[in-house]
Short mmCIF file of C-alpha atoms in Angstrom, two decimals:
data_model
loop_
_atom_site.label_atom_id
_atom_site.label_comp_id
_atom_site.label_asym_id
_atom_site.label_seq_id
_atom_site.Cartn_x
_atom_site.Cartn_y
_atom_site.Cartn_z
CA MET A 1121 -13.27 25.34 -0.90
CA ALA A 1122 -16.30 23.13 -1.50
CA TRP A 1123 -17.12 20.81 1.18
CA ILE A 1124 -19.52 18.99 -0.92
CA GLU A 1125 -19.88 18.37 -4.71
CA ALA A 1126 -23.30 18.08 -5.69
CA ALA A 1127 -24.58 15.90 -8.74
CA ARG A 1128 -27.22 18.06 -9.69
CA GLY A 1129 -29.10 14.96 -10.78
CA ILE A 1130 -32.66 15.41 -10.67
CA ALA A 1131 -34.54 12.44 -9.27
CA SER A 1132 -38.70 12.50 -9.48
CA ASN A 1133 -41.24 9.95 -7.99
CA GLY A 1134 -44.18 12.03 -9.94
CA ARG A 1135 -44.12 14.45 -7.06
CA GLY A 1136 -41.55 16.99 -7.25
CA ARG A 1137 -37.84 17.18 -7.83
CA GLY A 1138 -34.56 17.47 -5.92
CA ASP A 1139 -30.76 17.74 -5.98
CA LEU A 1140 -28.93 14.40 -5.27
CA LEU A 1141 -25.88 15.31 -3.41
CA PHE A 1142 -22.38 13.30 -3.05
CA CYS A 1143 -20.23 14.45 0.13
CA ASN A 1144 -17.19 14.12 -0.60
CA THR A 1145 -15.14 14.85 2.64
CA GLU A 1146 -12.78 12.33 4.87
CA TYR A 1147 -15.74 12.42 7.88
CA CYS A 1148 -17.81 10.00 5.11
CA SER A 1149 -18.62 9.49 1.46
CA GLU A 1150 -22.33 8.82 0.73
CA PHE A 1151 -24.86 9.82 -1.46
CA LEU A 1152 -27.29 11.58 0.54
CA TYR A 1153 -31.36 12.67 -0.76
CA VAL A 1154 -32.09 16.19 0.87
CA PHE A 1155 -35.17 15.85 2.25
CA TYR A 1156 -38.07 18.09 4.13
CA ASP A 1157 -39.81 17.28 7.51
CA ASN A 1158 -43.28 17.84 6.12
CA GLU A 1159 -42.63 15.49 3.18
CA MET A 1160 -40.93 12.86 4.57
CA THR A 1161 -42.67 9.74 4.32
CA LYS A 1162 -43.31 7.29 7.53
CA ASN A 1163 -41.88 4.63 6.04
CA ASN A 1164 -37.99 5.68 4.18
CA ARG A 1165 -37.51 2.46 2.31
CA GLU A 1166 -40.06 3.78 -0.03
CA MET A 1167 -37.80 6.63 -1.11
CA ARG A 1168 -39.76 9.08 -2.28
CA MET A 1169 -37.33 11.81 -3.36
CA SER A 1170 -39.96 14.81 -2.90
CA CYS A 1171 -37.07 17.15 -2.68
CA LYS A 1172 -36.61 21.12 -3.25
CA GLN A 1173 -33.20 22.28 -4.39
CA VAL A 1174 -30.90 22.95 -2.00
CA PRO A 1175 -28.02 25.62 -2.14
CA LEU A 1176 -24.60 25.29 -1.26
CA SER A 1177 -22.41 26.38 1.22
CA ALA A 1178 -18.49 26.90 1.67
CA ASP A 1179 -19.09 27.35 4.80
CA GLY A 1180 -18.45 23.66 6.37
CA PRO A 1181 -19.95 20.61 6.17
CA PRO A 1182 -23.25 20.17 7.98
CA SER A 1183 -23.44 18.47 10.92
CA TYR A 1184 -24.23 14.67 10.05
CA ASP A 1185 -23.61 11.72 11.78
CA HIS A 1186 -22.15 8.72 10.04
CA PHE A 1187 -23.78 6.30 11.71
CA GLY A 1188 -27.15 7.32 12.03
CA PRO A 1189 -30.23 6.92 9.52
CA ARG A 1190 -30.84 11.09 8.98
CA SER A 1191 -29.25 14.25 10.62
CA THR A 1192 -30.04 17.99 10.65
CA ILE A 1193 -28.47 20.53 9.16
CA ALA A 1194 -28.23 23.42 10.96
CA SER A 1195 -29.22 27.09 9.39
CA SER A 1196 -26.00 27.91 10.76
CA SER A 1197 -24.20 25.86 7.91
CA SER A 1198 -26.26 26.81 5.07
CA PRO A 1199 -27.57 30.39 5.61
CA GLN A 1200 -29.16 30.16 2.11
CA MET A 1201 -31.61 27.34 2.76
CA LYS A 1202 -35.09 28.30 3.17
CA ASN A 1203 -36.10 25.84 5.89
CA PRO A 1204 -33.56 24.96 8.42
CA GLY A 1205 -35.22 21.39 9.59
CA CYS A 1206 -33.86 20.22 6.25
CA ARG A 1207 -32.68 16.72 7.05
CA LEU A 1208 -30.40 14.59 5.12
CA GLY A 1209 -32.15 10.94 4.75
CA VAL A 1210 -30.22 7.96 4.48
CA CYS A 1211 -31.97 5.20 3.05
CA ARG A 1212 -32.69 2.40 6.28
CA TRP A 1213 -32.81 -0.32 3.27
CA LYS A 1214 -29.58 -0.44 3.12
CA CYS A 1215 -28.01 -3.22 5.84
CA ILE A 1216 -24.72 -2.97 7.55
CA VAL A 1217 -22.95 -5.06 5.53
CA HIS A 1218 -24.40 -3.43 1.91
CA ASN A 1219 -23.10 -0.19 3.76
CA ILE A 1220 -20.05 -1.28 4.53
CA PHE A 1221 -18.58 -3.64 1.48
CA VAL A 1222 -21.01 -2.39 -1.75
CA SER A 1223 -22.34 1.06 -0.99
CA ARG A 1224 -19.16 2.31 -2.79
CA LEU A 1225 -19.82 0.53 -6.00
CA ALA A 1226 -23.48 1.59 -6.12
CA GLN A 1227 -22.30 5.25 -6.20
CA ARG A 1228 -19.97 4.73 -8.80
CA LEU A 1229 -22.84 3.36 -11.06
CA GLN A 1230 -25.42 5.72 -9.98
CA ALA A 1231 -22.77 9.10 -10.38
CA ARG A 1232 -22.36 7.49 -14.33
CA ALA A 1233 -26.33 7.22 -14.29
CA ILE A 1234 -26.08 10.04 -13.36
CA ARG A 1235 -23.94 11.96 -15.88
CA ARG A 1236 -25.41 10.14 -18.82
CA GLY A 1237 -28.28 12.10 -17.83
CA ASP A 1238 -26.62 15.58 -18.62
CA SER A 1239 -29.84 18.53 -17.71
CA ALA A 1240 -29.83 21.46 -18.74
CA GLY A 1241 -27.36 23.57 -17.10
CA SER A 1242 -25.66 20.58 -15.22
CA PRO A 1243 -21.78 20.78 -14.35
CA ARG A 1244 -19.66 18.44 -16.18
CA TRP A 1245 -18.65 15.70 -13.78
CA LYS A 1246 -15.28 15.48 -13.12
CA PRO A 1247 -13.20 12.22 -13.25
CA GLU A 1248 -12.80 10.49 -10.55
CA SER A 1249 -10.54 11.62 -7.50
CA SER A 1250 -7.84 9.25 -6.32
CA GLU A 1251 -9.79 8.88 -3.28
CA GLU A 1252 -12.05 7.76 -5.70
CA GLN A 1253 -9.78 5.31 -7.16
CA THR A 1254 -8.78 3.82 -3.85
CA ALA A 1255 -11.89 3.20 -2.41
CA HIS A 1256 -12.35 0.79 -5.32
CA GLY A 1257 -9.25 -1.30 -4.24
CA LEU A 1258 -10.12 -1.28 -0.39
CA SER A 1259 -14.25 -2.90 -1.89
CA PHE A 1260 -12.42 -5.53 -2.83
CA LEU A 1261 -9.46 -5.66 -0.26
CA PHE A 1262 -12.72 -6.23 2.34
CA LEU A 1263 -15.12 -7.88 0.24
CA TYR A 1264 -13.10 -10.74 -0.58
CA PRO A 1265 -11.67 -12.60 2.46
CA PHE A 1266 -15.86 -11.29 3.67
CA VAL A 1267 -17.92 -13.16 0.97
CA MET A 1268 -15.15 -16.17 0.79
CA SER A 1269 -15.37 -16.56 4.94
CA ILE A 1270 -19.45 -16.61 3.86
CA VAL A 1271 -19.34 -19.17 1.31
CA TRP A 1272 -16.91 -21.48 3.57
CA MET A 1273 -18.93 -21.19 6.49
CA VAL A 1274 -22.42 -22.34 4.18
CA GLY A 1275 -21.08 -25.06 3.02
CA GLY A 1276 -19.20 -26.59 5.85
CA CYS A 1277 -22.81 -26.05 7.71
CA VAL A 1278 -24.31 -27.83 4.27
CA TYR A 1279 -21.86 -30.29 4.46
CA ALA A 1280 -21.69 -31.56 8.26
CA TRP A 1281 -25.88 -31.87 7.98
CA TRP A 1282 -25.72 -33.35 4.46
CA ARG A 1283 -22.37 -35.90 4.97
CA GLU A 1284 -21.03 -35.76 8.33
CA ARG A 1285 -24.26 -36.46 10.71
CA ARG A 1286 -25.34 -39.47 8.67
CA THR A 1287 -22.26 -41.09 9.65
CA SER A 1288 -21.01 -42.64 12.96
CA PRO A 1289 -18.11 -42.21 14.33
CA GLU A 1290 -17.42 -45.80 14.50
CA PRO A 1291 -14.71 -47.54 12.01
CA PRO A 1292 -17.28 -48.93 8.87
CA ASP A 1293 -17.49 -52.35 8.26
CA LEU A 1294 -15.57 -52.95 5.30
CA PRO A 1295 -16.82 -55.24 2.58
CA GLU A 1296 -13.69 -55.86 1.40
CA THR A 1297 -9.63 -55.14 2.45
CA PRO A 1298 -8.04 -54.77 -0.03
CA PHE A 1299 -4.15 -54.22 0.33
CA VAL A 1300 -2.80 -51.24 1.33
CA SER A 1301 0.84 -49.43 0.92
CA ILE A 1302 2.07 -46.75 3.14
CA LEU A 1303 4.43 -44.57 2.04
CA VAL A 1304 6.41 -42.97 4.08
CA PRO A 1305 8.96 -40.33 2.49
CA CYS A 1306 11.90 -39.51 5.15
CA HIS A 1307 14.87 -37.17 5.14
CA ASN A 1308 17.01 -36.91 8.16
CA GLU A 1309 14.09 -38.20 10.10
CA GLY A 1310 15.89 -40.23 12.24
CA ASP A 1311 14.43 -38.93 15.41
CA VAL A 1312 11.42 -39.23 15.10
CA LEU A 1313 11.26 -42.35 12.11
CA GLU A 1314 11.17 -44.97 15.13
CA ASP A 1315 7.93 -43.12 17.32
CA THR A 1316 5.76 -43.07 13.73
CA ILE A 1317 6.83 -46.59 12.14
CA GLY A 1318 6.12 -48.32 15.55
CA ARG A 1319 2.44 -46.64 15.63
CA MET A 1320 1.74 -47.55 12.28
CA LEU A 1321 2.32 -50.89 12.91
CA GLN A 1322 -0.65 -50.60 15.45
CA LEU A 1323 -2.68 -49.76 13.01
CA ASP A 1324 -6.33 -51.86 12.89
CA TYR A 1325 -6.26 -53.00 9.43
CA PRO A 1326 -5.73 -56.74 8.40
CA ALA A 1327 -3.58 -55.90 5.49
CA TYR A 1328 -1.26 -53.66 4.91
CA GLU A 1329 2.45 -52.55 4.49
CA ILE A 1330 4.97 -49.85 5.17
CA VAL A 1331 7.36 -48.68 2.19
CA ALA A 1332 10.07 -46.37 4.04
CA LEU A 1333 11.89 -44.08 1.50
CA ASN A 1334 15.22 -43.08 2.77
CA ASP A 1335 15.79 -39.76 0.17
CA GLY A 1336 19.16 -39.47 0.73
CA SER A 1337 19.56 -38.87 4.16
CA THR A 1338 22.80 -38.16 6.03
CA ASP A 1339 21.92 -39.22 9.84
CA ASP A 1340 21.13 -42.22 11.11
CA THR A 1341 17.86 -42.21 9.59
CA ARG A 1342 18.65 -45.61 7.46
CA ALA A 1343 20.05 -47.43 10.31
CA VAL A 1344 16.72 -46.73 11.80
CA LEU A 1345 14.97 -48.32 9.41
CA GLU A 1346 16.68 -51.02 8.68
CA ARG A 1347 16.30 -51.94 12.52
CA MET A 1348 12.69 -51.32 11.54
CA ALA A 1349 12.16 -53.84 9.41
CA ASP A 1350 14.33 -56.43 11.04
CA ARG A 1351 11.89 -56.45 14.07
CA ASP A 1352 8.38 -56.75 11.40
CA ALA A 1353 8.33 -57.70 8.13
CA ARG A 1354 6.00 -55.66 6.95
CA VAL A 1355 8.40 -52.97 7.13
CA ARG A 1356 9.93 -52.16 3.95
CA VAL A 1357 13.10 -49.53 2.95
CA VAL A 1358 13.95 -48.07 0.04
CA ASN A 1359 16.71 -46.37 0.66
CA LEU A 1360 17.99 -43.58 -2.27
CA PRO A 1361 21.61 -42.61 -3.05
CA VAL A 1362 21.00 -38.63 -3.35
CA GLN A 1363 18.50 -36.36 -2.30
CA ARG A 1364 15.57 -35.49 -5.22
CA GLY A 1365 12.66 -34.69 -3.35
CA LYS A 1366 9.68 -36.04 -2.25
CA ALA A 1367 7.94 -36.57 -5.30
CA HIS A 1368 10.73 -38.44 -6.98
CA ALA A 1369 10.48 -40.43 -3.73
CA LEU A 1370 6.98 -41.34 -3.92
CA ASN A 1371 7.50 -42.60 -7.93
CA VAL A 1372 9.86 -44.57 -6.63
CA GLY A 1373 7.19 -46.31 -3.81
CA LEU A 1374 4.85 -46.48 -6.34
CA VAL A 1375 6.75 -48.88 -8.16
CA ALA A 1376 8.06 -50.91 -5.60
CA SER A 1377 4.68 -50.78 -3.01
CA ARG A 1378 2.50 -53.82 -3.63
CA GLY A 1379 -0.85 -52.34 -3.04
CA GLU A 1380 -3.74 -51.25 -4.47
CA ILE A 1381 -4.14 -48.62 -2.06
CA LEU A 1382 -1.31 -46.25 -1.47
CA VAL A 1383 -1.17 -43.99 1.49
CA THR A 1384 1.07 -41.40 1.42
CA VAL A 1385 2.61 -40.02 5.65
CA ASP A 1386 4.69 -37.85 6.22
CA ALA A 1387 7.43 -38.81 8.26
CA ASP A 1388 6.60 -36.62 11.64
CA ALA A 1389 3.03 -37.57 11.35
CA VAL A 1390 1.14 -40.42 13.53
CA LEU A 1391 -1.95 -42.06 12.31
CA ALA A 1392 -5.00 -42.26 14.14
CA LYS A 1393 -5.73 -46.29 14.85
CA ASP A 1394 -8.71 -46.44 12.69
CA ALA A 1395 -7.48 -44.06 10.14
CA LEU A 1396 -7.20 -47.20 7.46
CA ARG A 1397 -10.71 -47.95 7.41
CA PHE A 1398 -12.13 -44.96 6.87
CA LEU A 1399 -9.87 -44.08 4.12
CA VAL A 1400 -10.32 -47.48 2.27
CA TRP A 1401 -13.59 -47.84 2.83
CA HIS A 1402 -14.21 -44.82 0.01
CA PHE A 1403 -12.16 -47.28 -2.56
CA VAL A 1404 -14.42 -50.11 -2.14
CA ALA A 1405 -18.28 -48.62 -0.97
CA PRO A 1406 -20.24 -49.20 -3.80
CA GLY A 1407 -20.25 -46.58 -6.91
CA SER A 1408 -16.87 -45.45 -6.12
CA GLU A 1409 -15.09 -47.06 -8.67
CA ARG A 1410 -14.04 -43.62 -9.87
CA VAL A 1411 -13.02 -42.30 -6.62
CA GLY A 1412 -9.29 -41.59 -7.11
CA ALA A 1413 -8.05 -40.14 -3.66
CA VAL A 1414 -9.15 -39.50 -0.44
CA THR A 1415 -7.67 -37.09 1.82
CA GLY A 1416 -7.82 -37.33 6.17
CA ASN A 1417 -7.96 -34.67 8.39
CA PRO A 1418 -4.66 -33.44 9.82
CA ARG A 1419 -4.64 -31.99 13.65
CA ILE A 1420 -2.11 -30.09 15.80
CA ARG A 1421 0.12 -32.00 17.77
CA ASN A 1422 2.35 -29.54 19.27
CA ARG A 1423 -0.36 -27.41 20.78
CA GLY A 1424 2.08 -25.53 23.60
CA THR A 1425 3.11 -22.41 21.41
CA LEU A 1426 1.11 -19.48 20.36
CA LEU A 1427 1.81 -19.99 17.08
CA GLY A 1428 1.06 -24.10 17.25
CA LYS A 1429 -2.62 -22.41 18.98
CA ILE A 1430 -3.39 -20.16 15.90
CA GLN A 1431 -2.69 -23.41 13.76
CA VAL A 1432 -4.99 -25.78 15.62
CA LEU A 1433 -7.83 -22.91 14.75
CA GLU A 1434 -6.78 -22.80 11.31
CA TYR A 1435 -6.92 -26.25 9.98
CA ALA A 1436 -10.43 -26.81 12.21
CA SER A 1437 -11.54 -23.43 11.10
CA ILE A 1438 -9.75 -22.92 7.10
CA ILE A 1439 -8.21 -25.95 5.89
CA GLY A 1440 -11.15 -28.32 7.27
CA LEU A 1441 -13.78 -25.62 6.56
CA ILE A 1442 -12.83 -25.33 3.39
CA LYS A 1443 -12.95 -29.28 2.12
CA ARG A 1444 -16.10 -29.63 3.30
CA ALA A 1445 -17.45 -26.38 1.20
CA GLN A 1446 -15.57 -27.64 -1.64
CA CYS A 1447 -16.92 -30.87 -1.51
CA VAL A 1448 -20.18 -29.13 -1.72
CA LEU A 1449 -19.33 -27.72 -4.65
CA GLY A 1450 -18.08 -30.55 -6.58
CA LYS A 1451 -14.18 -30.43 -6.79
CA ILE A 1452 -11.63 -30.34 -3.95
CA MET A 1453 -8.25 -27.90 -4.42
CA THR A 1454 -5.79 -30.01 -2.74
CA VAL A 1455 -5.43 -33.12 -0.78
CA SER A 1456 -3.43 -33.11 2.31
CA GLY A 1457 0.11 -34.14 1.71
CA VAL A 1458 0.52 -34.46 5.23
CA ILE A 1459 -2.09 -37.45 4.80
CA ALA A 1460 -3.79 -39.19 1.80
CA ALA A 1461 -4.71 -42.07 0.12
CA PHE A 1462 -4.95 -42.97 -3.44
CA ARG A 1463 -5.29 -45.89 -6.35
CA LYS A 1464 -2.86 -46.70 -7.95
CA ARG A 1465 -4.56 -47.80 -10.88
CA ALA A 1466 -5.54 -43.43 -10.94
CA LEU A 1467 -1.56 -42.14 -10.22
CA VAL A 1468 -0.64 -44.27 -12.87
CA ASP A 1469 -3.60 -43.11 -15.77
CA CYS A 1470 -2.33 -39.25 -14.28
CA GLY A 1471 1.07 -39.57 -14.91
CA MET A 1472 1.89 -39.92 -10.72
CA TRP A 1473 3.88 -36.71 -9.02
CA ASP A 1474 5.32 -34.39 -10.49
CA GLU A 1475 9.25 -33.80 -9.69
CA ASP A 1476 9.66 -30.43 -10.90
CA MET A 1477 6.36 -28.48 -9.05
CA VAL A 1478 7.46 -27.39 -5.34
CA THR A 1479 3.73 -28.65 -3.91
CA ASP A 1480 3.16 -32.07 -4.95
CA ASP A 1481 -0.03 -32.29 -3.83
CA ILE A 1482 -1.62 -29.80 -4.93
CA ALA A 1483 -0.39 -30.63 -8.99
CA VAL A 1484 -1.28 -34.49 -8.05
CA SER A 1485 -5.07 -33.18 -7.18
CA TRP A 1486 -5.12 -31.05 -10.07
CA LYS A 1487 -4.01 -33.82 -12.54
CA LEU A 1488 -6.10 -36.51 -11.41
CA GLU A 1489 -9.58 -34.24 -11.65
CA ARG A 1490 -8.42 -33.32 -15.44
CA ARG A 1491 -8.85 -37.02 -16.07
CA ALA A 1492 -12.04 -36.69 -14.02
CA TRP A 1493 -10.88 -38.90 -11.14
CA ASP A 1494 -12.81 -38.39 -8.09
CA ILE A 1495 -11.38 -36.93 -4.56
CA ARG A 1496 -12.84 -37.30 -1.16
CA TYR A 1497 -12.89 -35.83 2.20
CA GLU A 1498 -12.91 -37.93 4.93
CA PRO A 1499 -12.68 -36.48 8.16
CA ARG A 1500 -12.85 -39.17 11.04
CA ALA A 1501 -9.39 -40.28 8.93
CA LEU A 1502 -7.23 -38.41 11.35
CA CYS A 1503 -3.30 -37.72 11.48
CA PHE A 1504 -1.61 -36.14 13.71
CA MET A 1505 1.34 -33.53 13.04
CA TRP A 1506 4.02 -30.93 14.33
CA ALA A 1507 3.45 -27.40 12.84
CA PRO A 1508 5.93 -24.64 12.27
CA GLU A 1509 6.69 -23.62 15.78
CA ARG A 1510 8.94 -20.62 14.70
CA LEU A 1511 7.98 -17.72 12.31
CA ARG A 1512 11.01 -18.60 10.59
CA SER A 1513 9.56 -21.91 9.74
CA LEU A 1514 5.77 -21.14 9.11
CA ILE A 1515 6.57 -18.28 6.48
CA ARG A 1516 8.76 -20.87 4.98
CA GLN A 1517 6.03 -23.14 4.42
CA ARG A 1518 3.40 -20.75 3.47
CA ALA A 1519 5.76 -19.53 0.58
CA ARG A 1520 6.31 -23.11 -0.47
CA TRP A 1521 2.55 -23.62 -0.80
CA ALA A 1522 2.40 -19.95 -2.48
CA GLN A 1523 4.97 -20.86 -5.15
CA GLY A 1524 3.06 -23.88 -5.53
CA GLY A 1525 -0.33 -22.70 -6.07
CA VAL A 1526 1.21 -20.34 -8.29
CA GLU A 1527 2.99 -23.04 -10.21
CA VAL A 1528 -0.75 -25.16 -10.65
CA LEU A 1529 -2.46 -21.94 -12.13
CA ILE A 1530 -0.10 -21.84 -14.54
CA ARG A 1531 -0.33 -25.06 -15.92
CA ASN A 1532 -3.61 -25.62 -15.88
CA ALA A 1533 -4.91 -22.31 -17.32
CA SER A 1534 -6.45 -24.26 -19.68
CA VAL A 1535 -8.54 -25.21 -17.50
CA LEU A 1536 -10.60 -21.67 -18.73
CA TRP A 1537 -11.60 -23.16 -22.18
CA THR A 1538 -11.47 -27.06 -21.76
CA SER A 1539 -15.21 -27.83 -21.87
CA LYS A 1540 -14.51 -30.92 -19.84
CA ASN A 1541 -12.19 -29.13 -16.83
CA ARG A 1542 -15.45 -26.14 -16.58
CA ARG A 1543 -16.25 -27.41 -13.27
CA MET A 1544 -12.83 -26.80 -11.75
CA ILE A 1545 -13.06 -23.00 -12.90
CA PRO A 1546 -14.29 -21.89 -9.64
CA LEU A 1547 -11.48 -23.23 -7.60
CA TYR A 1548 -9.33 -21.87 -10.61
CA VAL A 1549 -11.19 -17.90 -9.90
CA GLU A 1550 -10.70 -18.28 -6.44
CA GLU A 1551 -6.89 -19.04 -6.77
CA LEU A 1552 -6.64 -16.33 -8.74
CA LEU A 1553 -9.05 -14.23 -6.81
CA GLY A 1554 -6.80 -14.50 -3.78
CA ILE A 1555 -3.42 -13.90 -5.41
CA ALA A 1556 -4.62 -10.59 -6.25
CA TRP A 1557 -6.22 -10.15 -3.12
CA ALA A 1558 -2.66 -10.29 -1.45
CA TYR A 1559 -1.30 -7.91 -3.94
CA LEU A 1560 -3.48 -5.62 -3.35
CA TRP A 1561 -2.72 -5.79 0.66
CA VAL A 1562 0.47 -5.43 0.04
CA VAL A 1563 0.15 -2.68 -2.47
CA SER A 1564 -2.09 -0.73 -0.57
CA LEU A 1565 0.26 -1.37 3.15
CA VAL A 1566 3.15 -0.13 1.31
CA TRP A 1567 1.83 2.93 -0.14
CA THR A 1568 -0.09 3.58 3.40
CA LEU A 1569 3.48 3.40 5.26
CA ALA A 1570 5.32 5.53 2.40
CA PHE A 1571 3.26 8.25 1.76
CA ASP A 1572 1.25 10.35 3.86
CA ALA A 1573 -2.42 8.83 3.08
CA ALA A 1574 -4.16 10.14 5.99
CA HIS A 1575 -6.29 12.15 3.09
CA GLY A 1576 -6.49 9.46 1.02
CA ILE A 1577 -7.83 6.09 2.49
CA PRO A 1578 -11.11 6.56 4.50
CA TRP A 1579 -10.00 5.98 7.42
CA THR A 1580 -14.18 5.05 9.07
CA TYR A 1581 -14.69 2.24 6.51
CA VAL A 1582 -11.28 0.76 7.13
CA ALA A 1583 -12.39 1.03 10.46
CA GLU A 1584 -16.00 -0.55 9.99
CA ALA A 1585 -14.92 -3.15 7.23
CA GLY A 1586 -12.33 -4.08 9.72
CA THR A 1587 -13.91 -4.88 12.81
CA TRP A 1588 -17.16 -6.68 10.51
CA LEU A 1589 -13.91 -8.72 9.57
CA GLY A 1590 -12.80 -9.53 12.43
CA LEU A 1591 -16.60 -10.25 13.93
CA THR A 1592 -17.42 -12.65 10.77
CA SER A 1593 -13.92 -14.66 11.96
CA LEU A 1594 -14.88 -15.33 15.11
CA VAL A 1595 -17.67 -16.41 13.90
CA GLN A 1596 -16.49 -18.41 11.28
CA THR A 1597 -14.20 -20.31 14.12
CA ALA A 1598 -17.44 -20.81 16.12
CA ILE A 1599 -18.83 -22.70 13.10
CA ALA A 1600 -15.98 -24.61 12.61
CA LEU A 1601 -14.82 -25.44 16.27
CA TRP A 1602 -18.56 -26.96 16.89
CA ILE A 1603 -18.33 -29.03 13.37
CA GLU A 1604 -14.68 -30.19 14.20
CA GLN A 1605 -15.26 -30.94 17.98
CA ARG A 1606 -17.00 -34.09 17.53
CA TYR A 1607 -13.29 -35.81 16.33
CA GLU A 1608 -11.42 -34.09 19.39
CA ARG A 1609 -11.03 -36.08 22.72
CA ASP A 1610 -9.92 -32.42 24.59
CA SER A 1611 -12.10 -29.22 24.01
CA LEU A 1612 -11.22 -27.45 21.62
CA TRP A 1613 -13.13 -24.45 22.17
CA ARG A 1614 -9.92 -23.37 25.25
CA TYR A 1615 -8.10 -22.23 22.05
CA TYR A 1616 -10.78 -19.88 21.20
CA PHE A 1617 -9.45 -17.02 22.57
CA TYR A 1618 -6.97 -17.49 20.34
CA ALA A 1619 -9.08 -16.43 17.21
CA ILE A 1620 -7.96 -13.10 17.33
CA TRP A 1621 -4.81 -13.70 15.97
CA TYR A 1622 -5.90 -15.84 13.03
CA PRO A 1623 -7.03 -12.79 10.59
CA ALA A 1624 -2.72 -11.90 11.05
CA ALA A 1625 -1.95 -15.53 11.29
CA TYR A 1626 -3.42 -16.45 7.92
CA TRP A 1627 -4.45 -13.98 5.80
CA MET A 1628 -1.45 -11.19 6.50
CA ILE A 1629 1.93 -13.70 6.48
CA GLY A 1630 -0.14 -15.50 3.90
CA ALA A 1631 -0.51 -11.98 1.41
CA PHE A 1632 3.30 -11.40 2.07
CA VAL A 1633 4.79 -15.05 0.99
CA VAL A 1634 2.38 -14.58 -2.55
CA VAL A 1635 3.63 -11.47 -3.35
#
């Protein structure tokens, strides 16, 4: 069986001719130009293809070093070769990342170009094999998270330099202090409500109320809320007889509220003392008439377990970095369901929260932006939340996020052909590619486990790409921790060791729950 296929494409630079060989083995899959030592140029980047035709041998592969720029073919491997010192030159201008992620696509395009130039005596090119088709999928499988990580890192650094560097960590002086209504939807949260609302009553803001929305709780939630309302007149309680979901409770709270600005907070979350000032500033600053919502910066409270430590890194290196990058690009995918502030007029204009959507925060964000309301990100408005500590709870949470993302894409597909929403197309495409990546990752994993894929998947390519993705993840986490450290009293760098678990927690679990 021949170990190599010859494309027989005649390459010329005005000085000579040569064969372009395509190695199709499990050891490598590269286009190789055959050079002679005495005709090699001093700079391989010129890619002068002054090659002579080299007959092929069925005795076995050459001694080709996949990681080196050139390798020597031993005369014993190809006895018909005229010059045993012939070398295989691999172009040095290809950077490592290009070799890992883009080379396969370039190879396919080059092969097709060679096929079109069907010279006399050259054999017909065979259709792409299953291994080559697998390489197409693997290229996207590794390219998508790599490119997105680069976009997030660059966008996060630009935002940190352009916006955060100019802001003070101290609360701003507000030109006016509009009345704020804090909406707290709760269902069977009696064990944490007293601590949550007790801390909200200590916020540094002159005019606000707390509207606690009891969504059909069956525990002592109602008794706790009524006891808190008796202690402080700023606490108001709305009891709903039947549980109808968070979105329904928020819609009821909007009607019952008295404030111009609404702040939604989960029942188990704790606001930083100056969070309201940072949020309200975006609504009263000059030129803020079209600001419809501001999302805060959620932080993890329970950091003792492995999942808790991983989620500390996730909220810093993914959620915070993504929001910064999206601010630079112009549109934010979603406000945070844990802490977000809304202009009441904007909510009424877009139809308030959708009660038939799984993720009300994503849905209302898209509704606001489609109505030309601006959404901003305020990293100084901190909110401390409880993260899932068990794998089952984490998977359930991510499954709900994934389902909500798909629902939003289906409902907002018209942004692709609506000119006034053209700035939302990058968000739509990014979310769509993420879903496609998740399906491809799961399918490729199942295929590998179900069948003998030892000869169908280029494992060298997988190992190299996985290594570079891991290094990219470490760099991304380091950049995010450097940006987020200014908002933490404790050092975030002590969690950096757990960054090695981050790809499994975010990409792999996320891919499974999407499918």
